[in-house]
Amino acid sequence: MKPEEIEQLTARYLDGELDEDGIAVLVKEFTANSDLGRDAARLFVIERLLQMKMTGSESHEFTAETIERLKSARTDVTFTAGVIGRIRDTAETAPSSWPFRALIALAAGIVLVLGAWFILPHKGRHGGASPADAVALVATTPGNTVLRRNTSIPATGNMTFTDGDVLCVPQGGKAVLAFRNESTTIDVASESNIRLKFENGSKSIHLEKGALTCDVAKHAPGKPAIFLTEQARVEVLGTRFALSSDAAWTKLDMSEGTARMTSLTNDMTADVPSPKRGVVLQAMPGERPAEGPFVGEAITAPPDTDRYRAIVQWSDDWAGITKINGVSVKDPEQDIRITGLQGSMLDVVIKDIRTGMNVSTATCVPRNTIHAPTTNDSILVMHSTYLGKMKWQGQPAVVMVDFDSNVLSLKSDHRAVRRNILVGVSVRTSDGQDLRIQKGGPAQIKSNETRGGK
Amino acid sequence: MLADAEIFELTARVIAGNLQAFGPIVLEYQKPIRAYLAVRMNDQNDAEDLAQEVFIIAHRKLASYDPTRPFGSWLRGIAFNLLRNYLRRRREFARGSASELEELMEHHVEDMDQEGGFDRVAQALDACVAKLAPHLRELLEKRHVEGLSIAELCEVKKCGHSAMTMTFHRMRRTLRECVEKNIAEMESVSA
């Protein structure tokens, strides 16, 4: 048969007008010549897609209809679960009309319970009923592990957690945890470890290192979800936030709602609302504990981050107790290392490295501290004690400020430091000499010339 | 297009009980799945129902999805199994040469699917249908939306039967050439 004739038969088939004999001819021809069959298949595909396009619903309609069907499918599941639950309840509570049978059942029950008490490791010996079953690993990448009773096991999808389990997500990995009885989800980032604790019917998530993002379902007042790091405790009742931590600090970035952040070092507490950031700092050896949590504006890196340079500094860096990080980074937030002590205002500045212009700034302010901004010609005054090492004009120096008693001590090889003071303070030099500095007036602070030997 | 990380996050939210998070997933993947089924099934209403069934099963089995695999492939696997069951059930009723022809076509259709997927053909077809003259688009609507046969179309349009079949024949050829051209252009752009 000629190709044109086959083409005509194919067209008649697609028109719905080819009889059985004609179809049989096509079958025979397409079987004998697969090129013809392949050619016709293209027309078949276009015809069917044309039908779909003309008759099918639009994408959004299809999606909405599917979601509606899913809702009813869920209802079916709920209904079935409800029926099974009722059957179970009925079986457990069914009254017996035969007292003797009830007695036997009771006796058998006692024997079973006692047997179980002695034979099985019962809950009472292990700290009470655990709601651990309520937490499951719902998504995991290969390489994630769970440390369970000192044994590392591969993390698998839909895995259920038990008390004390540590989920370890290596570099490049990620995982999502969900609570079965509530809509809380926790996204665990790469290079993070989290430990799950279940005590007295409540749960806590300990972020041992790394970062997580959490969407916490509404909790009843007085029964918050608790997140712990080395430095801080975060209590939430229904929020969205990101929490990250390393050996020196904990950062909490709120995107919805409010969380209560407490420093584990000094029990100071701050309510951190969205879109603020809370920071708790770990005191370094020899340093006083930070007064935090510091609460400030949360900032995000501009999308074109290669162009920017993140600069983190304490605004009273004239006292020199904090470091200035001027680091070129992909994500400025990841490279912030805060080593300052209490009582400082933390400025985070992102600069466009080409123009030198500031494109974003944020300030973290210590709570319960009265402060004034500092400039080159003024100093910050706070109600706190302040101790640290500094470099002043390139030379080592030690400074101590007790703002409660308006005393500042400076121990330096430099002979003089000149400042205009916004608020009056007293200054004690390293040799014990007190100087009174008046508000608004220029002052000269002299170190002990004999000690410096210069 | 949803990135892997977005799929990962959305699936996690769905598993955690957030049904609305499944919406973006359906919206993203419905077209290729509907096309996959539509080209293999005669009854387009059945194809649409089965496509919805794919997502309903996917929703139920989401916890078993391995996030290291492409989500689209996973859905197609579900679609393939559903289609196989559907055809098995239908085979009891569909006997004779028409079903033989469809089975024969299925091999070629499968090859075409391996080559590029029907979502690309469907995408190309959208643009080609838009280019058709208004009277041809009207014919397509009457044929596929209103379900008129060639003979009924002849009555409505007051024209001869052979003229109508020739019109459809030419229109299919035009569409096929247009689709192939569009796909070639898409491939050259992506290359």
mmCIF file of N, CA and C in Angstrom, chain B residues 9 20 40 52 54 63-64 71 79 85 98-99 106 114 124 158 160 168 172 174 178 191:
data_model
loop_
_atom_site.group_PDB
_atom_site.id
_atom_site.type_symbol
_atom_site.label_atom_id
_atom_site.label_comp_id
_atom_site.label_asym_id
_atom_site.label_seq_id
_atom_site.Cartn_x
_atom_site.Cartn_y
_atom_site.Cartn_z
ATOM 1 N N GLU B 9 11.269 20.920 50.801
ATOM 2 C CA GLU B 9 10.576 21.625 51.882
ATOM 3 C C GLU B 9 9.065 21.430 51.776
ATOM 4 N N GLN B 20 -2.228 22.319 51.997
ATOM 5 C CA GLN B 20 -2.099 23.408 51.026
ATOM 6 C C GLN B 20 -0.712 23.421 50.386
ATOM 7 N N ARG B 40 -1.972 8.311 26.026
ATOM 8 C CA ARG B 40 -2.076 6.852 26.076
ATOM 9 C C ARG B 40 -3.513 6.387 26.287
ATOM 10 N N GLN B 52 -5.474 12.937 38.328
ATOM 11 C CA GLN B 52 -5.739 13.343 39.719
ATOM 12 C C GLN B 52 -5.395 12.210 40.682
ATOM 13 N N VAL B 54 -3.126 10.057 40.341
ATOM 14 C CA VAL B 54 -1.665 10.012 40.502
ATOM 15 C C VAL B 54 -1.252 10.883 41.686
ATOM 16 N N ALA B 63 5.769 10.020 52.100
ATOM 17 C CA ALA B 63 6.830 9.697 53.070
ATOM 18 C C ALA B 63 7.826 8.697 52.485
ATOM 19 N N SER B 64 7.409 7.952 51.468
ATOM 20 C CA SER B 64 8.325 6.961 50.895
ATOM 21 C C SER B 64 9.138 7.538 49.740
ATOM 22 N N PHE B 71 11.625 14.260 41.432
ATOM 23 C CA PHE B 71 10.241 14.095 41.853
ATOM 24 C C PHE B 71 9.342 13.721 40.664
ATOM 25 N N ALA B 79 2.114 7.106 37.797
ATOM 26 C CA ALA B 79 1.212 7.211 36.639
ATOM 27 C C ALA B 79 1.280 5.941 35.799
ATOM 28 N N ASN B 85 -2.810 -0.641 35.333
ATOM 29 C CA ASN B 85 -4.008 -1.232 35.943
ATOM 30 C C ASN B 85 -5.269 -0.854 35.178
ATOM 31 N N ALA B 98 -9.074 -2.250 16.936
ATOM 32 C CA ALA B 98 -8.768 -0.904 17.425
ATOM 33 C C ALA B 98 -7.801 -0.972 18.600
ATOM 34 N N SER B 99 -8.056 -1.912 19.525
ATOM 35 C CA SER B 99 -7.153 -2.023 20.670
ATOM 36 C C SER B 99 -5.790 -2.549 20.224
ATOM 37 N N GLU B 106 1.377 2.289 21.061
ATOM 38 C CA GLU B 106 1.930 2.518 22.391
ATOM 39 C C GLU B 106 3.459 2.387 22.402
ATOM 40 N N GLN B 114 10.345 8.767 25.737
ATOM 41 C CA GLN B 114 11.739 8.664 26.187
ATOM 42 C C GLN B 114 12.569 9.797 25.591
ATOM 43 N N ALA B 124 4.722 23.007 22.951
ATOM 44 C CA ALA B 124 4.856 23.456 21.559
ATOM 45 C C ALA B 124 3.482 23.562 20.906
ATOM 46 N N LYS B 158 -22.232 23.389 6.881
ATOM 47 C CA LYS B 158 -22.815 23.319 5.527
ATOM 48 C C LYS B 158 -21.729 23.113 4.467
ATOM 49 N N GLY B 160 -19.185 19.848 2.396
ATOM 50 C CA GLY B 160 -19.114 18.442 2.026
ATOM 51 C C GLY B 160 -18.245 17.649 2.999
ATOM 52 N N PHE B 168 -9.398 18.793 8.291
ATOM 53 C CA PHE B 168 -8.778 18.250 9.508
ATOM 54 C C PHE B 168 -7.424 17.614 9.203
ATOM 55 N N ARG B 172 -3.997 18.893 10.908
ATOM 56 C CA ARG B 172 -3.102 18.021 11.686
ATOM 57 C C ARG B 172 -1.680 18.098 11.157
ATOM 58 N N THR B 174 -0.330 20.567 9.524
ATOM 59 C CA THR B 174 0.215 21.886 9.885
ATOM 60 C C THR B 174 0.672 21.898 11.343
ATOM 61 N N CYS B 178 4.446 22.376 12.751
ATOM 62 C CA CYS B 178 4.674 23.498 13.676
ATOM 63 C C CYS B 178 5.272 22.992 14.995
ATOM 64 N N ALA B 191 20.338 24.100 24.099
ATOM 65 C CA ALA B 191 21.720 23.663 23.832
ATOM 66 C C ALA B 191 22.657 24.857 23.930
#
